[in-house]
Amino acid sequence: MQRKTPSCVVFSHGYEESDALRKLSTLAILVAATAFLAGARLPPQGPMPEPRPDAGQATSPTFPSSEADPPAPEEVPTPQPKPDLKDPQAPVPHPPPAPQAAPSKPGPTEPMQGPPRPPGSPESSQPPTEEGKPPGEQTLEEQHLTIEPESDAEHAECTAALQSLGVVFKEAPRIDDGNGCGIDKPIIVSEALPGIRLKPEATMRCPAALALARWMKDSVIPAASAALPEQGRITTVNQATSYMCRLRNGAGTGKISEHARGNAIDIASFHFEKGEDVAVRSRREDPTLTGAFQRTVSAAGCLYFTTVLDPESDAAHETHFHLDVIERKGGYRYCH
């Protein structure tokens, strides 16, 4: 009787075949992968990194030529005003355009006595009067001016300073020539300093006389000793005008002169013990010691007076110094 093969043997044989096929497939995959990897090679040159945006600035700097013009400075932006925090929806305002400079106006045909007033000064902002004329076109009568009062205490202090310097003067009654011309507490000076006559005698306010004495003592006398020692000491100061009721330059219209208020004096020349008088005239190009003396005392005058006009200022002052002590806003001075 023939024996049958057990089913378990058949199953084992089939399992061995399946296992062999799986191994063969795995081997084929490995062979294929090996062949693929063997054929893959790196490129001869790898990709280069992209340059940085500021790579051009990293190179060595190039110095400009010494003859080249320097680069123009960058324009600084104008700061914008902050919007109102109370209204967050409000648009940010734009800055107003820069105002254009007004074209310069031609100067007056007639020479002026005294400097232009600083911006904002009372005289420069006077409105037209009821006659409809600006101040520069009004007569003295149309301006309705008054005499400025002087403090008793300040006047006494000033005259005491004059006496300590040796100035020879005398008190005078109040002057009122109308239309604002006059001096509340005038004095008449006969000697600017001891031994130095003021010719003719000068009527003025005490502050003008004190400025004159200090200028002479601290600047004029030392300058004369250094520049003109052979002429000896100054014995006389010749003045052309002190108090006088008029407008500037004696014009028919315009602003009142500081001479009409006792604040000014005009110096025409200096008389020495020996030699000729030193007359005040144009000496800007004068190379002599006399020219140096006049230029020195003219420049020093601004230390004591608030206005100094010399022969170089305009045609109206070709033969004298105009010196005054007008009080201006902010201590402004004008010296030419």
mmCIF file of N, CA and C in Angstrom, residues 260-331:
data_model
loop_
_atom_site.group_PDB
_atom_site.id
_atom_site.type_symbol
_atom_site.label_atom_id
_atom_site.label_comp_id
_atom_site.label_asym_id
_atom_site.label_seq_id
_atom_site.Cartn_x
_atom_site.Cartn_y
_atom_site.Cartn_z
ATOM 1 N N ALA A 260 17.986 166.516 19.720
ATOM 2 C CA ALA A 260 16.810 167.209 20.233
ATOM 3 C C ALA A 260 16.369 166.684 21.586
ATOM 4 N N ARG A 261 16.958 165.594 22.056
ATOM 5 C CA ARG A 261 16.629 165.029 23.359
ATOM 6 C C ARG A 261 17.805 165.130 24.332
ATOM 7 N N GLY A 262 18.899 165.741 23.897
ATOM 8 C CA GLY A 262 20.053 165.896 24.766
ATOM 9 C C GLY A 262 20.894 164.655 24.914
ATOM 10 N N ASN A 263 20.720 163.683 24.022
ATOM 11 C CA ASN A 263 21.440 162.415 24.112
ATOM 12 C C ASN A 263 22.689 162.352 23.244
ATOM 13 N N ALA A 264 22.972 163.388 22.448
ATOM 14 C CA ALA A 264 24.023 163.276 21.440
ATOM 15 C C ALA A 264 24.976 164.459 21.474
ATOM 16 N N ILE A 265 26.187 164.193 20.968
ATOM 17 C CA ILE A 265 27.183 165.244 20.770
ATOM 18 C C ILE A 265 28.007 164.881 19.548
ATOM 19 N N ASP A 266 28.369 165.898 18.752
ATOM 20 C CA ASP A 266 29.206 165.712 17.565
ATOM 21 C C ASP A 266 30.601 166.266 17.852
ATOM 22 N N ILE A 267 31.633 165.446 17.625
ATOM 23 C CA ILE A 267 33.020 165.848 17.870
ATOM 24 C C ILE A 267 33.686 166.132 16.524
ATOM 25 N N ALA A 268 34.209 167.378 16.369
ATOM 26 C CA ALA A 268 34.802 167.785 15.088
ATOM 27 C C ALA A 268 36.318 167.643 15.074
ATOM 28 N N SER A 269 36.985 167.908 16.206
ATOM 29 C CA SER A 269 38.455 167.833 16.207
ATOM 30 C C SER A 269 38.987 167.813 17.631
ATOM 31 N N PHE A 270 40.287 167.489 17.735
ATOM 32 C CA PHE A 270 40.997 167.494 19.011
ATOM 33 C C PHE A 270 42.172 168.471 18.894
ATOM 34 N N HIS A 271 42.298 169.341 19.880
ATOM 35 C CA HIS A 271 43.395 170.322 19.894
ATOM 36 C C HIS A 271 44.447 169.883 20.911
ATOM 37 N N PHE A 272 45.741 169.887 20.484
ATOM 38 C CA PHE A 272 46.851 169.446 21.333
ATOM 39 C C PHE A 272 47.692 170.650 21.771
ATOM 40 N N GLU A 273 48.555 170.420 22.735
ATOM 41 C CA GLU A 273 49.464 171.473 23.197
ATOM 42 C C GLU A 273 50.373 171.955 22.074
ATOM 43 N N LYS A 274 50.818 171.038 21.265
ATOM 44 C CA LYS A 274 51.731 171.374 20.162
ATOM 45 C C LYS A 274 51.212 170.730 18.887
ATOM 46 N N GLY A 275 51.632 171.278 17.787
ATOM 47 C CA GLY A 275 51.237 170.709 16.505
ATOM 48 C C GLY A 275 49.848 171.112 16.087
ATOM 49 N N GLU A 276 49.417 170.530 14.988
ATOM 50 C CA GLU A 276 48.124 170.877 14.420
ATOM 51 C C GLU A 276 46.999 170.098 15.094
ATOM 52 N N ASP A 277 45.793 170.650 14.965
ATOM 53 C CA ASP A 277 44.615 169.922 15.445
ATOM 54 C C ASP A 277 44.439 168.641 14.629
ATOM 55 N N VAL A 278 43.899 167.638 15.270
ATOM 56 C CA VAL A 278 43.530 166.409 14.561
ATOM 57 C C VAL A 278 42.044 166.510 14.242
ATOM 58 N N ALA A 279 41.765 166.841 12.991
ATOM 59 C CA ALA A 279 40.379 166.979 12.558
ATOM 60 C C ALA A 279 39.808 165.606 12.214
ATOM 61 N N VAL A 280 38.542 165.427 12.518
ATOM 62 C CA VAL A 280 37.871 164.166 12.185
ATOM 63 C C VAL A 280 37.479 164.226 10.719
ATOM 64 N N ARG A 281 38.020 163.307 9.929
ATOM 65 C CA ARG A 281 37.702 163.202 8.509
ATOM 66 C C ARG A 281 37.922 161.762 8.083
ATOM 67 N N SER A 282 37.682 161.480 6.823
ATOM 68 C CA SER A 282 37.837 160.108 6.341
ATOM 69 C C SER A 282 39.299 159.692 6.439
ATOM 70 N N ARG A 283 39.549 158.650 7.234
ATOM 71 C CA ARG A 283 40.925 158.179 7.441
ATOM 72 C C ARG A 283 41.015 156.651 7.369
ATOM 73 N N ARG A 284 40.102 156.016 6.669
ATOM 74 C CA ARG A 284 40.144 154.558 6.583
ATOM 75 C C ARG A 284 41.429 154.068 5.924
ATOM 76 N N GLU A 285 41.912 154.796 4.912
ATOM 77 C CA GLU A 285 43.124 154.392 4.205
ATOM 78 C C GLU A 285 44.341 155.195 4.649
ATOM 79 N N ASP A 286 44.205 155.971 5.703
ATOM 80 C CA ASP A 286 45.322 156.793 6.172
ATOM 81 C C ASP A 286 46.353 155.896 6.862
ATOM 82 N N PRO A 287 47.594 155.780 6.316
ATOM 83 C CA PRO A 287 48.578 154.877 6.898
ATOM 84 C C PRO A 287 49.392 155.489 8.032
ATOM 85 N N THR A 288 49.093 156.750 8.399
ATOM 86 C CA THR A 288 49.879 157.426 9.425
ATOM 87 C C THR A 288 49.372 157.088 10.813
ATOM 88 N N LEU A 289 50.134 157.506 11.826
ATOM 89 C CA LEU A 289 49.696 157.318 13.200
ATOM 90 C C LEU A 289 48.472 158.163 13.526
ATOM 91 N N THR A 290 48.315 159.287 12.825
ATOM 92 C CA THR A 290 47.098 160.087 13.020
ATOM 93 C C THR A 290 45.870 159.300 12.579
ATOM 94 N N GLY A 291 45.988 158.617 11.448
ATOM 95 C CA GLY A 291 44.885 157.765 10.993
ATOM 96 C C GLY A 291 44.609 156.645 11.972
ATOM 97 N N ALA A 292 45.673 156.049 12.509
ATOM 98 C CA ALA A 292 45.493 154.981 13.494
ATOM 99 C C ALA A 292 44.815 155.512 14.755
ATOM 100 N N PHE A 293 45.180 156.744 15.162
ATOM 101 C CA PHE A 293 44.556 157.346 16.339
ATOM 102 C C PHE A 293 43.055 157.520 16.122
ATOM 103 N N GLN A 294 42.641 158.064 14.981
ATOM 104 C CA GLN A 294 41.217 158.294 14.760
ATOM 105 C C GLN A 294 40.448 156.989 14.678
ATOM 106 N N ARG A 295 40.987 155.991 13.977
ATOM 107 C CA ARG A 295 40.291 154.711 13.869
ATOM 108 C C ARG A 295 40.160 154.045 15.240
ATOM 109 N N THR A 296 41.179 154.212 16.071
ATOM 110 C CA THR A 296 41.148 153.600 17.402
ATOM 111 C C THR A 296 40.066 154.215 18.273
ATOM 112 N N VAL A 297 40.013 155.559 18.325
ATOM 113 C CA VAL A 297 39.029 156.202 19.204
ATOM 114 C C VAL A 297 37.611 156.019 18.663
ATOM 115 N N SER A 298 37.476 155.891 17.339
ATOM 116 C CA SER A 298 36.153 155.638 16.767
ATOM 117 C C SER A 298 35.643 154.265 17.181
ATOM 118 N N ALA A 299 36.513 153.256 17.071
ATOM 119 C CA ALA A 299 36.102 151.901 17.451
ATOM 120 C C ALA A 299 35.829 151.809 18.947
ATOM 121 N N ALA A 300 36.655 152.485 19.760
ATOM 122 C CA ALA A 300 36.470 152.426 21.206
ATOM 123 C C ALA A 300 35.212 153.147 21.660
ATOM 124 N N GLY A 301 34.707 154.063 20.848
ATOM 125 C CA GLY A 301 33.517 154.806 21.243
ATOM 126 C C GLY A 301 32.321 153.923 21.526
ATOM 127 N N CYS A 302 32.264 152.741 20.884
ATOM 128 C CA CYS A 302 31.108 151.864 21.073
ATOM 129 C C CYS A 302 31.109 151.200 22.443
ATOM 130 N N LEU A 303 32.200 151.326 23.183
ATOM 131 C CA LEU A 303 32.229 150.814 24.548
ATOM 132 C C LEU A 303 31.465 151.724 25.507
ATOM 133 N N TYR A 304 31.248 152.964 25.101
ATOM 134 C CA TYR A 304 30.647 153.968 25.997
ATOM 135 C C TYR A 304 29.331 154.521 25.456
ATOM 136 N N PHE A 305 29.232 154.647 24.131
ATOM 137 C CA PHE A 305 28.021 155.173 23.493
ATOM 138 C C PHE A 305 27.281 154.026 22.805
ATOM 139 N N THR A 306 25.977 154.204 22.648
ATOM 140 C CA THR A 306 25.187 153.183 21.949
ATOM 141 C C THR A 306 25.128 153.421 20.450
ATOM 142 N N THR A 307 25.513 154.618 20.004
ATOM 143 C CA THR A 307 25.629 154.920 18.577
ATOM 144 C C THR A 307 26.928 155.649 18.332
ATOM 145 N N VAL A 308 27.694 155.186 17.350
ATOM 146 C CA VAL A 308 28.913 155.870 16.911
ATOM 147 C C VAL A 308 28.879 155.900 15.385
ATOM 148 N N LEU A 309 28.806 157.091 14.834
ATOM 149 C CA LEU A 309 28.865 157.266 13.381
ATOM 150 C C LEU A 309 30.088 158.106 13.059
ATOM 151 N N ASP A 310 30.945 157.584 12.175
ATOM 152 C CA ASP A 310 32.172 158.296 11.826
ATOM 153 C C ASP A 310 32.137 158.699 10.356
ATOM 154 N N PRO A 311 33.192 159.326 9.839
ATOM 155 C CA PRO A 311 33.163 159.781 8.442
ATOM 156 C C PRO A 311 32.992 158.676 7.413
ATOM 157 N N GLU A 312 33.186 157.417 7.798
ATOM 158 C CA GLU A 312 32.999 156.339 6.844
ATOM 159 C C GLU A 312 31.548 155.870 6.775
ATOM 160 N N SER A 313 30.683 156.365 7.662
ATOM 161 C CA SER A 313 29.314 155.849 7.720
ATOM 162 C C SER A 313 28.438 156.391 6.600
ATOM 163 N N ASP A 314 28.443 157.709 6.389
ATOM 164 C CA ASP A 314 27.644 158.306 5.320
ATOM 165 C C ASP A 314 28.113 159.742 5.088
ATOM 166 N N ALA A 315 27.524 160.380 4.090
ATOM 167 C CA ALA A 315 27.950 161.727 3.699
ATOM 168 C C ALA A 315 27.635 162.766 4.769
ATOM 169 N N ALA A 316 26.636 162.493 5.626
ATOM 170 C CA ALA A 316 26.255 163.466 6.647
ATOM 171 C C ALA A 316 27.262 163.550 7.788
ATOM 172 N N HIS A 317 28.210 162.612 7.848
ATOM 173 C CA HIS A 317 29.161 162.586 8.963
ATOM 174 C C HIS A 317 30.601 162.588 8.471
ATOM 175 N N GLU A 318 30.850 163.236 7.368
ATOM 176 C CA GLU A 318 32.196 163.257 6.784
ATOM 177 C C GLU A 318 33.189 164.084 7.598
ATOM 178 N N THR A 319 32.686 164.943 8.483
ATOM 179 C CA THR A 319 33.588 165.861 9.186
ATOM 180 C C THR A 319 33.493 165.759 10.708
ATOM 181 N N HIS A 320 32.847 164.694 11.228
ATOM 182 C CA HIS A 320 32.720 164.609 12.677
ATOM 183 C C HIS A 320 32.309 163.208 13.104
ATOM 184 N N PHE A 321 32.455 162.949 14.398
ATOM 185 C CA PHE A 321 31.866 161.771 15.036
ATOM 186 C C PHE A 321 30.496 162.158 15.565
ATOM 187 N N HIS A 322 29.507 161.330 15.321
ATOM 188 C CA HIS A 322 28.218 161.466 16.007
ATOM 189 C C HIS A 322 28.189 160.404 17.100
ATOM 190 N N LEU A 323 28.004 160.850 18.345
ATOM 191 C CA LEU A 323 27.990 159.951 19.497
ATOM 192 C C LEU A 323 26.697 160.180 20.270
ATOM 193 N N ASP A 324 25.947 159.112 20.545
ATOM 194 C CA ASP A 324 24.741 159.294 21.356
ATOM 195 C C ASP A 324 24.522 158.094 22.260
ATOM 196 N N VAL A 325 23.622 158.292 23.230
ATOM 197 C CA VAL A 325 23.354 157.272 24.252
ATOM 198 C C VAL A 325 21.892 156.858 24.237
ATOM 199 N N ILE A 326 21.290 156.795 23.066
ATOM 200 C CA ILE A 326 19.896 156.358 22.981
ATOM 201 C C ILE A 326 19.768 154.943 23.537
ATOM 202 N N GLU A 327 18.711 154.689 24.269
ATOM 203 C CA GLU A 327 18.468 153.356 24.823
ATOM 204 C C GLU A 327 17.610 152.572 23.841
ATOM 205 N N ARG A 328 18.108 151.398 23.456
ATOM 206 C CA ARG A 328 17.393 150.551 22.517
ATOM 207 C C ARG A 328 17.003 149.241 23.187
ATOM 208 N N LYS A 329 16.038 148.601 22.615
ATOM 209 C CA LYS A 329 15.554 147.338 23.146
ATOM 210 C C LYS A 329 16.657 146.287 23.076
ATOM 211 N N GLY A 330 16.879 145.591 24.184
ATOM 212 C CA GLY A 330 17.864 144.524 24.220
ATOM 213 C C GLY A 330 19.304 144.991 24.262
ATOM 214 N N GLY A 331 19.555 146.282 24.549
ATOM 215 C CA GLY A 331 20.923 146.769 24.592
ATOM 216 C C GLY A 331 21.586 146.857 23.237
#
